GROMACS .gro file of C-alpha atoms in nm:
model
  441
    1LEU     CA    1   0.000   0.000   0.000
    2GLY     CA    2   0.301   0.225  -0.014
    3LEU     CA    3   0.341   0.264   0.364
    4ASN     CA    4   0.697   0.315   0.484
    5GLY     CA    5   0.649   0.121   0.804
    6VAL     CA    6   0.712   0.419   1.031
    7MET     CA    7   0.429   0.474   1.278
    8SER     CA    8   0.290   0.827   1.278
    9GLN     CA    9  -0.039   1.005   1.325
   10ASP     CA   10  -0.120   0.995   0.953
   11CYS     CA   11  -0.072   0.617   0.923
   12PRO     CA   12  -0.447   0.543   0.936
   13GLU     CA   13  -0.509   0.799   0.660
   14LYS     CA   14  -0.231   0.651   0.450
   15PHE     CA   15  -0.367   0.303   0.505
   16TRP     CA   16  -0.720   0.389   0.395
   17SER     CA   17  -0.608   0.601   0.099
   18GLY     CA   18  -0.375   0.322  -0.010
   19SER     CA   19  -0.656   0.067   0.028
   20VAL     CA   20  -0.886   0.277  -0.192
   21VAL     CA   21  -0.618   0.302  -0.461
   22LEU     CA   22  -0.556  -0.074  -0.445
   23ILE     CA   23  -0.928  -0.152  -0.477
   24ARG     CA   24  -0.966   0.084  -0.772
   25GLN     CA   25  -0.667  -0.067  -0.950
   26HIS     CA   26  -0.799  -0.423  -0.907
   27ARG     CA   27  -1.170  -0.355  -0.921
   28PRO     CA   28  -1.251  -0.616  -1.192
   29GLU     CA   29  -1.062  -0.889  -1.006
   30LEU     CA   30  -1.232  -0.798  -0.678
   31ALA     CA   31  -1.571  -0.788  -0.848
   32ALA     CA   32  -1.524  -1.138  -0.990
   33ALA     CA   33  -1.412  -1.279  -0.656
   34VAL     CA   34  -1.699  -1.115  -0.465
   35GLY     CA   35  -1.955  -1.253  -0.711
   36ASN     CA   36  -1.837  -1.607  -0.644
   37THR     CA   37  -1.832  -1.534  -0.272
   38VAL     CA   38  -2.200  -1.437  -0.288
   39GLU     CA   39  -2.279  -1.748  -0.491
   40TRP     CA   40  -2.133  -1.995  -0.244
   41PHE     CA   41  -2.233  -1.796   0.061
   42ASP     CA   42  -2.598  -1.836  -0.038
   43PHE     CA   43  -2.554  -2.204  -0.120
   44ALA     CA   44  -2.383  -2.268   0.212
   45ILE     CA   45  -2.635  -2.092   0.433
   46PHE     CA   46  -2.926  -2.268   0.263
   47GLY     CA   47  -2.763  -2.602   0.345
   48TYR     CA   48  -2.683  -2.506   0.704
   49PHE     CA   49  -3.037  -2.379   0.766
   50ALA     CA   50  -3.204  -2.661   0.572
   51ARG     CA   51  -3.377  -2.805   0.877
   52THR     CA   52  -3.514  -2.465   0.984
   53ILE     CA   53  -3.627  -2.381   0.632
   54GLY     CA   54  -3.793  -2.720   0.608
   55SER     CA   55  -3.997  -2.652   0.920
   56GLN     CA   56  -4.108  -2.313   0.785
   57PHE     CA   57  -4.195  -2.406   0.427
   58PHE     CA   58  -4.257  -2.782   0.427
   59PRO     CA   59  -4.473  -2.855   0.732
   60ALA     CA   60  -4.511  -3.228   0.787
   61VAL     CA   61  -4.562  -3.472   1.069
   62SER     CA   62  -4.217  -3.622   1.014
   63PRO     CA   63  -3.907  -3.401   1.065
   64THR     CA   64  -3.733  -3.628   0.813
   65LEU     CA   65  -3.983  -3.530   0.545
   66GLN     CA   66  -3.925  -3.164   0.628
   67LEU     CA   67  -3.551  -3.204   0.589
   68LEU     CA   68  -3.597  -3.405   0.271
   69GLY     CA   69  -3.811  -3.129   0.125
   70ALA     CA   70  -3.552  -2.864   0.208
   71PHE     CA   71  -3.262  -3.066   0.067
   72SER     CA   72  -3.463  -3.138  -0.248
   73VAL     CA   73  -3.493  -2.764  -0.301
   74PHE     CA   74  -3.119  -2.737  -0.230
   75ALA     CA   75  -3.050  -2.996  -0.503
   76VAL     CA   76  -3.262  -2.803  -0.752
   77GLY     CA   77  -2.993  -2.535  -0.749
   78TYR     CA   78  -2.739  -2.785  -0.879
   79LEU     CA   79  -2.971  -2.927  -1.141
   80MET     CA   80  -3.043  -2.581  -1.281
   81ARG     CA   81  -2.675  -2.492  -1.328
   82PRO     CA   82  -2.632  -2.653  -1.674
   83ILE     CA   83  -2.956  -2.492  -1.790
   84GLY     CA   84  -2.835  -2.158  -1.660
   85SER     CA   85  -2.509  -2.197  -1.849
   86LEU     CA   86  -2.701  -2.257  -2.173
   87LEU     CA   87  -2.908  -1.944  -2.115
   88LEU     CA   88  -2.642  -1.710  -1.978
   89GLY     CA   89  -2.333  -1.831  -2.164
   90PRO     CA   90  -2.445  -1.680  -2.496
   91ILE     CA   91  -2.477  -1.341  -2.326
   92GLY     CA   92  -2.105  -1.349  -2.249
   93ASP     CA   93  -2.018  -1.457  -2.603
   94ARG     CA   94  -2.252  -1.228  -2.797
   95ILE     CA   95  -2.277  -0.915  -2.582
   96GLY     CA   96  -1.977  -0.923  -2.350
   97ARG     CA   97  -1.830  -1.075  -2.035
   98ARG     CA   98  -1.932  -0.772  -1.830
   99ALA     CA   99  -2.298  -0.811  -1.928
  100LEU     CA  100  -2.295  -1.179  -1.826
  101LEU     CA  101  -2.146  -1.102  -1.484
  102GLN     CA  102  -2.392  -0.820  -1.422
  103VAL     CA  103  -2.690  -1.041  -1.508
  104SER     CA  104  -2.571  -1.332  -1.295
  105VAL     CA  105  -2.500  -1.128  -0.983
  106SER     CA  106  -2.827  -0.936  -1.023
  107MET     CA  107  -3.022  -1.263  -1.029
  108MET     CA  108  -2.839  -1.390  -0.723
  109THR     CA  109  -2.902  -1.070  -0.532
  110LEU     CA  110  -3.273  -1.065  -0.613
  111CYS     CA  111  -3.304  -1.428  -0.503
  112SER     CA  112  -3.129  -1.353  -0.173
  113ILE     CA  113  -3.364  -1.060  -0.110
  114GLY     CA  114  -3.661  -1.278  -0.196
  115MET     CA  115  -3.557  -1.551   0.048
  116ALA     CA  116  -3.493  -1.297   0.323
  117VAL     CA  117  -3.847  -1.155   0.303
  118LEU     CA  118  -4.053  -1.452   0.174
  119PRO     CA  119  -4.354  -1.529   0.398
  120THR     CA  120  -4.376  -1.883   0.532
  121THR     CA  121  -4.628  -2.151   0.447
  122ALA     CA  122  -4.820  -2.063   0.763
  123GLN     CA  123  -4.870  -1.713   0.620
  124TRP     CA  124  -4.913  -1.773   0.248
  125GLY     CA  125  -5.001  -2.140   0.229
  126GLY     CA  126  -4.854  -2.372  -0.033
  127ALA     CA  127  -4.767  -2.079  -0.259
  128ALA     CA  128  -4.477  -1.993  -0.028
  129ALA     CA  129  -4.311  -2.331  -0.088
  130TRP     CA  130  -4.353  -2.297  -0.464
  131ILE     CA  131  -4.203  -1.948  -0.460
  132LEU     CA  132  -3.910  -2.082  -0.260
  133VAL     CA  133  -3.854  -2.349  -0.524
  134GLY     CA  134  -3.874  -2.083  -0.796
  135LEU     CA  135  -3.616  -1.867  -0.620
  136ARG     CA  136  -3.378  -2.160  -0.590
  137MET     CA  137  -3.424  -2.237  -0.958
  138LEU     CA  138  -3.338  -1.879  -1.052
  139GLN     CA  139  -3.040  -1.888  -0.820
  140GLY     CA  140  -2.923  -2.210  -0.983
  141LEU     CA  141  -2.956  -2.045  -1.323
  142SER     CA  142  -2.739  -1.754  -1.214
  143VAL     CA  143  -2.474  -1.985  -1.069
  144GLY     CA  144  -2.453  -2.164  -1.403
  145GLY     CA  145  -2.305  -1.850  -1.556
  146GLU     CA  146  -2.132  -1.691  -1.257
  147PHE     CA  147  -1.824  -1.902  -1.185
  148PRO     CA  148  -1.730  -1.994  -1.544
  149GLY     CA  149  -1.810  -1.643  -1.665
  150SER     CA  150  -1.590  -1.480  -1.403
  151VAL     CA  151  -1.307  -1.724  -1.476
  152VAL     CA  152  -1.320  -1.639  -1.848
  153ALA     CA  153  -1.339  -1.265  -1.781
  154LEU     CA  154  -1.041  -1.269  -1.545
  155VAL     CA  155  -0.801  -1.490  -1.740
  156GLU     CA  156  -0.872  -1.301  -2.064
  157ARG     CA  157  -0.788  -0.964  -1.914
  158ALA     CA  158  -0.493  -1.091  -1.709
  159PRO     CA  159  -0.131  -1.038  -1.819
  160PRO     CA  160  -0.003  -1.370  -1.964
  161ALA     CA  161   0.239  -1.412  -1.675
  162ARG     CA  162  -0.041  -1.368  -1.419
  163ARG     CA  163  -0.326  -1.573  -1.564
  164GLY     CA  164  -0.285  -1.843  -1.303
  165LEU     CA  165  -0.308  -1.602  -1.011
  166TYR     CA  166  -0.597  -1.406  -1.163
  167GLY     CA  167  -0.791  -1.723  -1.238
  168SER     CA  168  -0.735  -1.856  -0.888
  169LEU     CA  169  -0.915  -1.552  -0.743
  170THR     CA  170  -1.249  -1.693  -0.857
  171ALA     CA  171  -1.201  -2.025  -0.679
  172ALA     CA  172  -1.066  -1.845  -0.371
  173GLY     CA  173  -1.374  -1.624  -0.368
  174ALA     CA  174  -1.600  -1.929  -0.389
  175SER     CA  175  -1.424  -2.097  -0.095
  176LEU     CA  176  -1.438  -1.774   0.103
  177GLY     CA  177  -1.814  -1.763   0.049
  178PHE     CA  178  -1.858  -2.118   0.174
  179VAL     CA  179  -1.649  -2.047   0.482
  180GLY     CA  180  -1.836  -1.722   0.540
  181GLY     CA  181  -2.168  -1.904   0.516
  182SER     CA  182  -2.065  -2.157   0.778
  183LEU     CA  183  -1.934  -1.881   1.003
  184VAL     CA  184  -2.254  -1.675   0.977
  185ALA     CA  185  -2.465  -1.984   1.042
  186ALA     CA  186  -2.260  -2.061   1.351
  187LEU     CA  187  -2.289  -1.704   1.481
  188VAL     CA  188  -2.664  -1.689   1.424
  189ASN     CA  189  -2.716  -2.014   1.613
  190LEU     CA  190  -2.478  -1.904   1.888
  191MET     CA  191  -2.627  -1.558   1.947
  192LEU     CA  192  -2.998  -1.642   1.910
  193SER     CA  193  -3.229  -1.888   2.076
  194PRO     CA  194  -3.361  -2.180   1.867
  195ALA     CA  195  -3.704  -2.014   1.856
  196ALA     CA  196  -3.556  -1.686   1.729
  197VAL     CA  197  -3.351  -1.869   1.467
  198ALA     CA  198  -3.663  -2.046   1.341
  199GLN     CA  199  -3.872  -1.728   1.336
  200TRP     CA  200  -3.635  -1.475   1.181
  201GLY     CA  201  -3.270  -1.554   1.251
  202TRP     CA  202  -3.216  -1.756   0.934
  203ARG     CA  203  -3.337  -1.459   0.730
  204VAL     CA  204  -3.048  -1.248   0.861
  205ALA     CA  205  -2.802  -1.473   0.677
  206PHE     CA  206  -2.984  -1.426   0.346
  207ALA     CA  207  -3.005  -1.049   0.408
  208LEU     CA  208  -2.626  -1.043   0.447
  209GLY     CA  209  -2.599  -1.235   0.119
  210ALA     CA  210  -2.817  -0.972  -0.047
  211LEU     CA  211  -2.589  -0.693   0.080
  212LEU     CA  212  -2.286  -0.875  -0.056
  213GLY     CA  213  -2.465  -0.911  -0.388
  214LEU     CA  214  -2.542  -0.540  -0.403
  215TRP     CA  215  -2.176  -0.463  -0.334
  216ALA     CA  216  -2.069  -0.700  -0.611
  217LEU     CA  217  -2.317  -0.535  -0.847
  218VAL     CA  218  -2.169  -0.191  -0.771
  219LEU     CA  219  -1.818  -0.323  -0.831
  220ARG     CA  220  -1.926  -0.472  -1.163
  221ARG     CA  221  -2.102  -0.159  -1.282
  222SER     CA  222  -1.819  -0.035  -1.500
  223PRO     CA  223  -1.520  -0.269  -1.518
  224ALA     CA  224  -1.305  -0.242  -1.827
  225GLU     CA  225  -1.423  -0.485  -2.095
  226HIS     CA  226  -1.157  -0.710  -2.241
  227SER     CA  227  -1.141  -0.704  -2.617
  228PHE     CA  228  -1.245  -1.040  -2.763
  229GLN     CA  229  -1.397  -1.185  -3.077
  230ARG     CA  230  -1.770  -1.208  -3.021
  231GLY     CA  231  -1.958  -1.510  -3.143
  232VAL     CA  232  -2.105  -1.475  -3.489
  233SER     CA  233  -2.396  -1.716  -3.439
  234LEU     CA  234  -2.728  -1.535  -3.460
  235THR     CA  235  -2.980  -1.806  -3.379
  236VAL     CA  236  -3.027  -2.060  -3.104
  237VAL     CA  237  -2.980  -2.341  -3.356
  238ASP     CA  238  -2.650  -2.194  -3.474
  239HIS     CA  239  -2.534  -2.157  -3.118
  240LEU     CA  240  -2.622  -2.518  -3.035
  241LYS     CA  241  -2.429  -2.625  -3.344
  242GLY     CA  242  -2.131  -2.433  -3.210
  243LEU     CA  243  -2.162  -2.616  -2.877
  244PHE     CA  244  -2.180  -2.949  -3.058
  245SER     CA  245  -1.862  -2.870  -3.249
  246SER     CA  246  -1.692  -2.803  -2.912
  247ALA     CA  247  -1.797  -3.143  -2.773
  248PRO     CA  248  -1.447  -3.303  -2.778
  249ALA     CA  249  -1.300  -3.011  -2.585
  250MET     CA  250  -1.594  -3.012  -2.343
  251LEU     CA  251  -1.536  -3.382  -2.273
  252ARG     CA  252  -1.172  -3.307  -2.196
  253LEU     CA  253  -1.276  -3.031  -1.958
  254MET     CA  254  -1.524  -3.256  -1.778
  255GLY     CA  255  -1.264  -3.528  -1.745
  256ALA     CA  256  -1.002  -3.283  -1.618
  257VAL     CA  257  -1.209  -3.176  -1.316
  258SER     CA  258  -1.392  -3.502  -1.240
  259LEU     CA  259  -1.149  -3.645  -0.983
  260ALA     CA  260  -1.113  -3.316  -0.797
  261HIS     CA  261  -1.488  -3.261  -0.762
  262VAL     CA  262  -1.563  -3.615  -0.650
  263CYS     CA  263  -1.287  -3.592  -0.387
  264LEU     CA  264  -1.404  -3.247  -0.275
  265TYR     CA  265  -1.767  -3.343  -0.215
  266THR     CA  266  -1.673  -3.679  -0.065
  267VAL     CA  267  -1.432  -3.536   0.190
  268THR     CA  268  -1.626  -3.221   0.285
  269ILE     CA  269  -1.990  -3.332   0.258
  270PHE     CA  270  -2.024  -3.711   0.266
  271GLU     CA  271  -1.763  -3.788   0.531
  272VAL     CA  272  -1.867  -3.499   0.757
  273GLU     CA  273  -2.236  -3.588   0.745
  274THR     CA  274  -2.173  -3.962   0.782
  275LEU     CA  275  -1.941  -3.930   1.080
  276SER     CA  276  -2.163  -3.668   1.243
  277SER     CA  277  -2.453  -3.914   1.238
  278GLN     CA  278  -2.234  -4.195   1.374
  279TYR     CA  279  -2.065  -3.985   1.641
  280PRO     CA  280  -2.303  -3.697   1.720
  281GLN     CA  281  -2.098  -3.595   2.022
  282LEU     CA  282  -1.809  -3.511   1.787
  283ALA     CA  283  -2.015  -3.340   1.515
  284SER     CA  284  -1.919  -2.987   1.619
  285GLN     CA  285  -1.549  -3.080   1.604
  286TYR     CA  286  -1.586  -3.229   1.256
  287PHE     CA  287  -1.752  -2.911   1.131
  288ALA     CA  288  -1.491  -2.690   1.299
  289ILE     CA  289  -1.204  -2.888   1.146
  290THR     CA  290  -1.366  -2.872   0.803
  291THR     CA  291  -1.402  -2.495   0.831
  292VAL     CA  292  -1.037  -2.450   0.937
  293ASN     CA  293  -0.913  -2.675   0.655
  294GLN     CA  294  -1.118  -2.475   0.404
  295VAL     CA  295  -0.968  -2.152   0.533
  296ILE     CA  296  -0.620  -2.298   0.480
  297GLY     CA  297  -0.746  -2.418   0.142
  298ILE     CA  298  -0.801  -2.059   0.030
  299ALA     CA  299  -0.427  -1.999   0.063
  300ALA     CA  300  -0.364  -2.327  -0.122
  301ILE     CA  301  -0.584  -2.208  -0.410
  302LEU     CA  302  -0.384  -1.887  -0.447
  303LEU     CA  303  -0.063  -2.089  -0.423
  304GLY     CA  304  -0.189  -2.310  -0.707
  305GLY     CA  305  -0.244  -2.002  -0.921
  306TYR     CA  306   0.106  -1.879  -0.844
  307LEU     CA  307   0.257  -2.217  -0.933
  308ALA     CA  308   0.067  -2.220  -1.263
  309ASP     CA  309   0.234  -1.888  -1.348
  310ARG     CA  310   0.577  -1.977  -1.216
  311PHE     CA  311   0.601  -2.318  -1.384
  312ASN     CA  312   0.424  -2.507  -1.660
  313GLY     CA  313   0.060  -2.511  -1.547
  314LEU     CA  314  -0.023  -2.833  -1.729
  315VAL     CA  315   0.264  -3.022  -1.567
  316ILE     CA  316   0.159  -2.890  -1.226
  317ALA     CA  317  -0.199  -3.002  -1.293
  318ARG     CA  318  -0.090  -3.356  -1.379
  319ARG     CA  319   0.131  -3.390  -1.072
  320ILE     CA  320  -0.137  -3.259  -0.837
  321ASN     CA  321  -0.390  -3.508  -0.971
  322LEU     CA  322  -0.140  -3.791  -0.933
  323ALA     CA  323  -0.093  -3.684  -0.571
  324MET     CA  324  -0.471  -3.675  -0.530
  325ALA     CA  325  -0.498  -4.029  -0.664
  326GLY     CA  326  -0.225  -4.155  -0.432
  327LEU     CA  327  -0.369  -3.986  -0.123
  328ALA     CA  328  -0.737  -4.072  -0.171
  329LEU     CA  329  -0.727  -4.420  -0.017
  330PRO     CA  330  -0.508  -4.352   0.291
  331ALA     CA  331  -0.678  -4.018   0.358
  332LEU     CA  332  -1.033  -4.158   0.347
  333LEU     CA  333  -0.932  -4.460   0.555
  334LEU     CA  334  -0.797  -4.222   0.821
  335ILE     CA  335  -1.120  -4.023   0.812
  336SER     CA  336  -1.337  -4.336   0.840
  337THR     CA  337  -1.194  -4.416   1.184
  338GLY     CA  338  -1.395  -4.128   1.330
  339GLN     CA  339  -1.110  -4.019   1.557
  340VAL     CA  340  -1.076  -3.643   1.565
  341PHE     CA  341  -0.704  -3.623   1.488
  342ALA     CA  342  -0.731  -3.889   1.217
  343PHE     CA  343  -1.020  -3.694   1.064
  344LEU     CA  344  -0.816  -3.373   1.069
  345LEU     CA  345  -0.511  -3.536   0.912
  346GLY     CA  346  -0.704  -3.735   0.650
  347GLN     CA  347  -0.917  -3.443   0.539
  348PHE     CA  348  -0.614  -3.214   0.521
  349LEU     CA  349  -0.416  -3.464   0.311
  350LEU     CA  350  -0.687  -3.495   0.047
  351LEU     CA  351  -0.834  -3.146   0.057
  352MET     CA  352  -0.506  -2.960   0.003
  353PRO     CA  353  -0.427  -3.106  -0.343
  354VAL     CA  354  -0.791  -3.049  -0.440
  355MET     CA  355  -0.757  -2.683  -0.343
  356LEU     CA  356  -0.419  -2.649  -0.515
  357TYR     CA  357  -0.571  -2.784  -0.834
  358SER     CA  358  -0.865  -2.546  -0.798
  359GLY     CA  359  -0.613  -2.265  -0.832
  360VAL     CA  360  -0.446  -2.419  -1.136
  361TYR     CA  361  -0.722  -2.524  -1.374
  362PRO     CA  362  -0.895  -2.184  -1.418
  363SER     CA  363  -0.593  -2.065  -1.617
  364LEU     CA  364  -0.598  -2.376  -1.841
  365LEU     CA  365  -0.954  -2.486  -1.913
  366PRO     CA  366  -1.109  -2.172  -2.072
  367PHE     CA  367  -0.850  -2.178  -2.351
  368LEU     CA  368  -0.977  -2.512  -2.472
  369PHE     CA  369  -1.238  -2.310  -2.660
  370PRO     CA  370  -1.230  -2.029  -2.918
  371ALA     CA  371  -1.308  -1.683  -2.783
  372GLY     CA  372  -1.645  -1.658  -2.958
  373MET     CA  373  -1.776  -1.975  -2.786
  374ARG     CA  374  -1.568  -1.963  -2.468
  375CYS     CA  375  -1.834  -1.858  -2.216
  376SER     CA  376  -2.099  -2.093  -2.353
  377SER     CA  377  -1.879  -2.402  -2.393
  378PHE     CA  378  -1.688  -2.358  -2.070
  379SER     CA  379  -1.999  -2.275  -1.867
  380PHE     CA  380  -2.207  -2.566  -1.994
  381SER     CA  381  -1.942  -2.837  -1.964
  382TYR     CA  382  -1.825  -2.719  -1.622
  383SER     CA  383  -2.176  -2.679  -1.481
  384LEU     CA  384  -2.282  -3.017  -1.618
  385ILE     CA  385  -1.995  -3.209  -1.460
  386VAL     CA  386  -2.043  -3.034  -1.125
  387ALA     CA  387  -2.414  -3.122  -1.129
  388LEU     CA  388  -2.353  -3.483  -1.234
  389LEU     CA  389  -2.061  -3.564  -1.006
  390GLY     CA  390  -2.051  -3.302  -0.732
  391GLY     CA  391  -2.419  -3.318  -0.650
  392THR     CA  392  -2.433  -3.698  -0.659
  393ALA     CA  393  -2.098  -3.788  -0.496
  394PRO     CA  394  -2.239  -3.809  -0.139
  395LEU     CA  395  -2.532  -4.021  -0.262
  396VAL     CA  396  -2.313  -4.263  -0.458
  397ALA     CA  397  -2.058  -4.289  -0.175
  398THR     CA  398  -2.339  -4.370   0.071
  399TRP     CA  399  -2.478  -4.641  -0.159
  400LEU     CA  400  -2.133  -4.798  -0.209
  401LEU     CA  401  -2.060  -4.794   0.163
  402GLN     CA  402  -2.388  -4.967   0.246
  403SER     CA  403  -2.366  -5.213  -0.043
  404LEU     CA  404  -2.003  -5.320  -0.014
  405ARG     CA  405  -1.971  -5.283   0.364
  406LEU     CA  406  -1.613  -5.165   0.314
  407ASP     CA  407  -1.461  -4.861   0.482
  408TYR     CA  408  -1.266  -4.784   0.166
  409ALA     CA  409  -1.569  -4.796  -0.066
  410PRO     CA  410  -1.583  -4.412  -0.098
  411ALA     CA  411  -1.212  -4.414  -0.186
  412LEU     CA  412  -1.280  -4.666  -0.463
  413TYR     CA  413  -1.535  -4.427  -0.611
  414CYS     CA  414  -1.280  -4.146  -0.605
  415LEU     CA  415  -1.020  -4.368  -0.772
  416LEU     CA  416  -1.271  -4.456  -1.044
  417TRP     CA  417  -1.226  -4.103  -1.180
  418VAL     CA  418  -0.846  -4.111  -1.193
  419PRO     CA  419  -0.825  -4.255  -1.550
  420PRO     CA  420  -1.067  -3.999  -1.706
  421THR     CA  421  -0.879  -3.714  -1.539
  422LEU     CA  422  -0.533  -3.829  -1.643
  423TRP     CA  423  -0.659  -3.903  -1.995
  424ALA     CA  424  -0.805  -3.554  -2.025
  425LEU     CA  425  -0.488  -3.386  -1.902
  426HIS     CA  426  -0.278  -3.604  -2.133
  427ARG     CA  427  -0.485  -3.477  -2.426
  428PHE     CA  428  -0.407  -3.114  -2.345
  429LYS     CA  429  -0.141  -2.942  -2.548
  430ALA     CA  430   0.163  -2.868  -2.334
  431ILE     CA  431   0.176  -2.492  -2.288
  432ASP     CA  432   0.406  -2.282  -2.080
  433GLY     CA  433   0.201  -2.082  -1.833
  434ASN     CA  434   0.383  -1.758  -1.910
  435ARG     CA  435   0.339  -1.783  -2.289
  436ARG     CA  436  -0.011  -1.927  -2.318
  437GLN     CA  437  -0.197  -1.860  -2.640
  438ASP     CA  438  -0.566  -1.774  -2.670
  439SER     CA  439  -0.668  -2.132  -2.748
  440VAL     CA  440  -0.556  -2.482  -2.668
  441SER     CA  441  -0.582  -2.758  -2.925
   0.00000   0.00000   0.00000
C-alpha cells in the first residue's frame, strides 16, 4: 500500500487512501471474486439452515420429510446450473463478459432478497413453498453462468504471466463464500435462541448475502471490458451447433475436473455428514475442522495459481492429480476411523491437493475453446460435470458404503475417476504458463 512502516499520526489515513487506490486498481478482479463469494455464501447458508427452512416451508408430521423437502430444493440449485449456463453463456459470447457477470450477480441478489423476506407456508399457504422453489431455480440459473463467466473474464484480461493467479481468485472467492456461510450460520445459532432462529434468525443470513450481492453489483457496474472476438452465431440453432462442435473439448474439460470434484464433495460433505450421524458428540469438532481446513485451502488455491504462473501449469496439474490419486485411499481410511485427529489429518491430506488444483485449472480450461464460444462451452461443460458428479458424490458414496460394507468404498469411487482425469490432461497441449496462447488444441 506504499506505507513506509514508520508509525505516525497519519498512518491510518495513509492506510485507507492506499486501500482505496488498491481496490480501484484491481476492481474487476475484486468484483469477480466477490460474485463467487456471494454465490457460495448463499448455497452454504441454505444447506446449514435446511432443517429450519424445512420446518417453515414444508410442514409435515415427520421431521425427516421436512428435511428431505428442504434438501430437495437445495438440489434443484445444482440441477439448474447446466440450464443456466445454456441461457447465460451466450450473453457473455454475444454481448460481453461484463454483461454476463452483471446479469448473474443481479439474479443472485434478487433471489437472496426474496428468500430474506418470503412469507412462510403458515402465512401464504402452499404458494410460499412454490415461490421458494422458484427462487432456488433462478439462483441455480445464475450460478450456471457466474463461476465460469468470471473465470473467463479474469483470465482473458490478465497479463499472460499472471493468468494463473488471476484465475485462482475466482475459486478463492468461492471458498471464502462457503467459509463465510458456515461462520454466519454458527454465529446466528450461537447468538440467538432456537425459537428466534426459526422465526427470523435464518433470514439475517440471506439479508447479508443480499448486501454482498449489491456490493458485487456496484463493483461490476463499469469494469473495463476485455477485447475479444464475439460469437457470430445469430440463432439458437447456430449456437447449439457451435456447442456441438466443441464437444471433444468439453469432454476433456469434464474429465479434467472429475477427480477433484468427486474428492471435494466426498471429503467435505459425505464424510462430515456420515461421521456426524455416527458420532453426534463429535459433530461440532468435525464441522470446525472442516471450516479450518477450508480456510487454509483458500491460501492453497492462491498458491496453485502462483505455481501455474511460475512453472508449466499443465505439468503442475498432472502432478497434483497424481498426488490426489495416491492420497485418496489412505486419507479416506484415516477419516473413516472417526477419531478427531485422524479426521483432521485425513481431510487435510486430500483437501489440500484439491484446493491447489482449484487454483491451477482456471488458467488452463477456458483456452480449450475459441473466444467466440468460450463462455458458452466452458460454462455448460463445467456446470454439467459439477451437477452430475458433485451433486451426486455423497449419494453414490453412501450407496457404495452400504452395499459393499467396506470402509474404503468411498475411496474406490474417487479412484474410479483417476483414469478420465489423467486421460483428459494427457490430451491437453503442453503450454508454458507464461506464454499461453488464446486457445488450446
